[in-house]
Amino acid sequence: QVQLVESGGGLVQPGGSLRLSCAASGFPGFTFRLYRMSWYRQAPGKERELVANISITGNTNYADSVKGRFTISRDTAKNTVYLQMNSLKPEDTAVYYCNAFRVYIRSYNYWGQGTQVTVSS
């Protein structure tokens, strides 16, 4: 089993910044670098949506609503993925979830427990 532990959430004023971290660990042989890593978020009353992901080759993809403000990165040596969030807006308020995904013979899809981000003055 793979465990994803998010951290770094909290309360921040509009225009502020936060950096989320997601540390991955798993069964012997778990190879972090072979997983596509993503950040999703879910606001109250809304569906979970993709914020950003980073492929095993380092290619990144962002939701239009966060382009130019958020940056996803990964540190393979630390089995950790990050989400740097700048110029935060109240509409960024949500629970942010880390996701690890891989297809090898079958699909492997893991989620973290989520971390709350609240943007408010």
PDB file of C-alpha atoms in Angstrom:
ATOM      1  CA  GLN A   1       0.000   0.000   0.000  1.00  0.00           C
ATOM      2  CA  VAL A   2       1.137   3.563  -0.698  1.00  0.00           C
ATOM      3  CA  GLN A   3       0.748   6.343   1.844  1.00  0.00           C
ATOM      4  CA  LEU A   4       0.562   9.993   0.871  1.00  0.00           C
ATOM      5  CA  VAL A   5       0.831  12.565   3.644  1.00  0.00           C
ATOM      6  CA  GLU A   6       0.076  16.186   2.821  1.00  0.00           C
ATOM      7  CA  SER A   7       1.216  19.164   4.855  1.00  0.00           C
ATOM      8  CA  GLY A   8       1.538  22.922   4.553  1.00  0.00           C
ATOM      9  CA  GLY A   9      -2.073  23.986   4.475  1.00  0.00           C
ATOM     10  CA  GLY A  10      -3.487  26.783   6.603  1.00  0.00           C
ATOM     11  CA  LEU A  11      -5.065  30.209   6.673  1.00  0.00           C
ATOM     12  CA  VAL A  12      -3.578  32.913   4.469  1.00  0.00           C
ATOM     13  CA  GLN A  13      -4.669  36.362   3.376  1.00  0.00           C
ATOM     14  CA  PRO A  14      -5.540  37.108  -0.255  1.00  0.00           C
ATOM     15  CA  GLY A  15      -2.368  37.694  -2.228  1.00  0.00           C
ATOM     16  CA  GLY A  16      -0.351  35.493   0.088  1.00  0.00           C
ATOM     17  CA  SER A  17       1.563  32.284  -0.550  1.00  0.00           C
ATOM     18  CA  LEU A  18       1.647  28.737   0.737  1.00  0.00           C
ATOM     19  CA  ARG A  19       3.667  25.679  -0.174  1.00  0.00           C
ATOM     20  CA  LEU A  20       2.037  22.289   0.109  1.00  0.00           C
ATOM     21  CA  SER A  21       4.076  19.122   0.455  1.00  0.00           C
ATOM     22  CA  CYS A  22       3.112  15.508  -0.130  1.00  0.00           C
ATOM     23  CA  ALA A  23       5.440  12.813   1.146  1.00  0.00           C
ATOM     24  CA  ALA A  24       4.988   9.370  -0.382  1.00  0.00           C
ATOM     25  CA  SER A  25       5.950   6.054   1.129  1.00  0.00           C
ATOM     26  CA  GLY A  26       4.962   2.520   0.436  1.00  0.00           C
ATOM     27  CA  PHE A  27       5.636  -1.160   0.186  1.00  0.00           C
ATOM     28  CA  PRO A  28       9.155  -2.390  -0.446  1.00  0.00           C
ATOM     29  CA  GLY A  29       9.895  -1.688  -4.053  1.00  0.00           C
ATOM     30  CA  PHE A  30       7.642   1.375  -4.267  1.00  0.00           C
ATOM     31  CA  THR A  31       9.211   3.600  -6.878  1.00  0.00           C
ATOM     32  CA  PHE A  32       8.039   7.170  -6.533  1.00  0.00           C
ATOM     33  CA  ARG A  33       9.631   8.263  -9.786  1.00  0.00           C
ATOM     34  CA  LEU A  34       7.356   5.948 -11.773  1.00  0.00           C
ATOM     35  CA  TYR A  35       4.166   7.650 -10.587  1.00  0.00           C
ATOM     36  CA  ARG A  36       2.444  10.636 -12.092  1.00  0.00           C
ATOM     37  CA  MET A  37       1.816  12.978  -9.166  1.00  0.00           C
ATOM     38  CA  SER A  38      -1.107  15.363  -8.980  1.00  0.00           C
ATOM     39  CA  TRP A  39      -2.768  17.891  -6.741  1.00  0.00           C
ATOM     40  CA  TYR A  40      -6.550  18.086  -6.681  1.00  0.00           C
ATOM     41  CA  ARG A  41      -8.824  20.297  -4.633  1.00  0.00           C
ATOM     42  CA  GLN A  42     -12.396  20.215  -3.463  1.00  0.00           C
ATOM     43  CA  ALA A  43     -14.305  23.242  -2.264  1.00  0.00           C
ATOM     44  CA  PRO A  44     -17.507  22.919  -0.205  1.00  0.00           C
ATOM     45  CA  GLY A  45     -20.421  21.922  -2.416  1.00  0.00           C
ATOM     46  CA  LYS A  46     -18.208  21.404  -5.454  1.00  0.00           C
ATOM     47  CA  GLU A  47     -16.682  18.432  -7.200  1.00  0.00           C
ATOM     48  CA  ARG A  48     -13.036  17.553  -6.818  1.00  0.00           C
ATOM     49  CA  GLU A  49     -10.982  19.166  -9.567  1.00  0.00           C
ATOM     50  CA  LEU A  50      -7.467  18.781 -10.901  1.00  0.00           C
ATOM     51  CA  VAL A  51      -5.147  21.625  -9.933  1.00  0.00           C
ATOM     52  CA  ALA A  52      -1.857  20.436 -11.400  1.00  0.00           C
ATOM     53  CA  ASN A  53       0.090  17.312 -12.221  1.00  0.00           C
ATOM     54  CA  ILE A  54       3.636  16.360 -13.058  1.00  0.00           C
ATOM     55  CA  SER A  55       4.577  13.363 -15.161  1.00  0.00           C
ATOM     56  CA  ILE A  56       7.400  10.908 -14.615  1.00  0.00           C
ATOM     57  CA  THR A  57       9.425  12.911 -17.144  1.00  0.00           C
ATOM     58  CA  GLY A  58       8.729  16.211 -15.407  1.00  0.00           C
ATOM     59  CA  ASN A  59       6.105  17.567 -17.765  1.00  0.00           C
ATOM     60  CA  THR A  60       3.577  19.723 -15.943  1.00  0.00           C
ATOM     61  CA  ASN A  61      -0.060  20.546 -16.503  1.00  0.00           C
ATOM     62  CA  TYR A  62      -2.195  23.175 -14.751  1.00  0.00           C
ATOM     63  CA  ALA A  63      -5.814  24.119 -14.460  1.00  0.00           C
ATOM     64  CA  ASP A  64      -6.506  27.406 -16.219  1.00  0.00           C
ATOM     65  CA  SER A  65      -7.564  28.983 -12.939  1.00  0.00           C
ATOM     66  CA  VAL A  66      -4.098  28.549 -11.392  1.00  0.00           C
ATOM     67  CA  LYS A  67      -1.770  29.009 -14.368  1.00  0.00           C
ATOM     68  CA  GLY A  68       0.906  31.562 -13.624  1.00  0.00           C
ATOM     69  CA  ARG A  69       0.246  31.415  -9.878  1.00  0.00           C
ATOM     70  CA  PHE A  70       0.885  27.789  -8.850  1.00  0.00           C
ATOM     71  CA  THR A  71       3.926  25.631  -9.519  1.00  0.00           C
ATOM     72  CA  ILE A  72       4.137  21.881  -9.072  1.00  0.00           C
ATOM     73  CA  SER A  73       7.485  20.154  -8.583  1.00  0.00           C
ATOM     74  CA  ARG A  74       8.830  16.837  -7.369  1.00  0.00           C
ATOM     75  CA  ASP A  75      11.934  15.722  -5.494  1.00  0.00           C
ATOM     76  CA  THR A  76      12.591  12.111  -6.347  1.00  0.00           C
ATOM     77  CA  ALA A  77      15.294  11.763  -3.697  1.00  0.00           C
ATOM     78  CA  LYS A  78      12.778  12.736  -1.001  1.00  0.00           C
ATOM     79  CA  ASN A  79       9.735  11.005  -2.537  1.00  0.00           C
ATOM     80  CA  THR A  80       7.940  14.322  -2.241  1.00  0.00           C
ATOM     81  CA  VAL A  81       5.810  16.481  -4.490  1.00  0.00           C
ATOM     82  CA  TYR A  82       5.233  20.169  -3.837  1.00  0.00           C
ATOM     83  CA  LEU A  83       2.688  22.772  -4.808  1.00  0.00           C
ATOM     84  CA  GLN A  84       3.882  26.354  -4.512  1.00  0.00           C
ATOM     85  CA  MET A  85       0.848  28.624  -4.438  1.00  0.00           C
ATOM     86  CA  ASN A  86       1.306  32.365  -4.947  1.00  0.00           C
ATOM     87  CA  SER A  87      -1.137  35.249  -5.324  1.00  0.00           C
ATOM     88  CA  LEU A  88      -3.778  33.236  -3.541  1.00  0.00           C
ATOM     89  CA  LYS A  89      -7.417  34.175  -3.977  1.00  0.00           C
ATOM     90  CA  PRO A  90     -10.479  33.420  -1.827  1.00  0.00           C
ATOM     91  CA  GLU A  91     -11.689  31.074  -4.564  1.00  0.00           C
ATOM     92  CA  ASP A  92      -8.604  28.918  -3.964  1.00  0.00           C
ATOM     93  CA  THR A  93     -10.100  27.926  -0.619  1.00  0.00           C
ATOM     94  CA  ALA A  94     -10.517  24.147  -0.595  1.00  0.00           C
ATOM     95  CA  VAL A  95      -9.198  20.886   0.733  1.00  0.00           C
ATOM     96  CA  TYR A  96      -6.150  19.975  -1.345  1.00  0.00           C
ATOM     97  CA  TYR A  97      -5.434  16.320  -2.046  1.00  0.00           C
ATOM     98  CA  CYS A  98      -2.312  14.612  -3.298  1.00  0.00           C
ATOM     99  CA  ASN A  99      -2.653  11.799  -5.824  1.00  0.00           C
ATOM    100  CA  ALA A 100      -0.249   9.172  -7.141  1.00  0.00           C
ATOM    101  CA  PHE A 101      -1.121   7.300 -10.319  1.00  0.00           C
ATOM    102  CA  ARG A 102       0.571   4.650 -12.397  1.00  0.00           C
ATOM    103  CA  VAL A 103      -0.431   2.094 -14.996  1.00  0.00           C
ATOM    104  CA  TYR A 104       1.591  -1.116 -15.066  1.00  0.00           C
ATOM    105  CA  ILE A 105      -0.403  -4.201 -15.999  1.00  0.00           C
ATOM    106  CA  ARG A 106      -3.167  -2.573 -13.995  1.00  0.00           C
ATOM    107  CA  SER A 107      -3.774   0.887 -12.624  1.00  0.00           C
ATOM    108  CA  TYR A 108      -2.522   2.061  -9.254  1.00  0.00           C
ATOM    109  CA  ASN A 109      -4.296   5.104  -7.836  1.00  0.00           C
ATOM    110  CA  TYR A 110      -3.625   6.485  -4.337  1.00  0.00           C
ATOM    111  CA  TRP A 111      -4.909   9.511  -2.417  1.00  0.00           C
ATOM    112  CA  GLY A 112      -3.757  11.451   0.585  1.00  0.00           C
ATOM    113  CA  GLN A 113      -6.023  12.542   3.408  1.00  0.00           C
ATOM    114  CA  GLY A 114      -6.110  16.183   2.297  1.00  0.00           C
ATOM    115  CA  THR A 115      -4.987  19.475   3.765  1.00  0.00           C
ATOM    116  CA  GLN A 116      -7.191  22.538   4.222  1.00  0.00           C
ATOM    117  CA  VAL A 117      -6.266  25.800   2.528  1.00  0.00           C
ATOM    118  CA  THR A 118      -8.295  28.856   3.489  1.00  0.00           C
ATOM    119  CA  VAL A 119      -7.764  32.212   1.809  1.00  0.00           C
ATOM    120  CA  SER A 120      -9.479  34.969   3.739  1.00  0.00           C
ATOM    121  CA  SER A 121      -8.867  38.399   5.178  1.00  0.00           C
TER     122      SER A 121
END
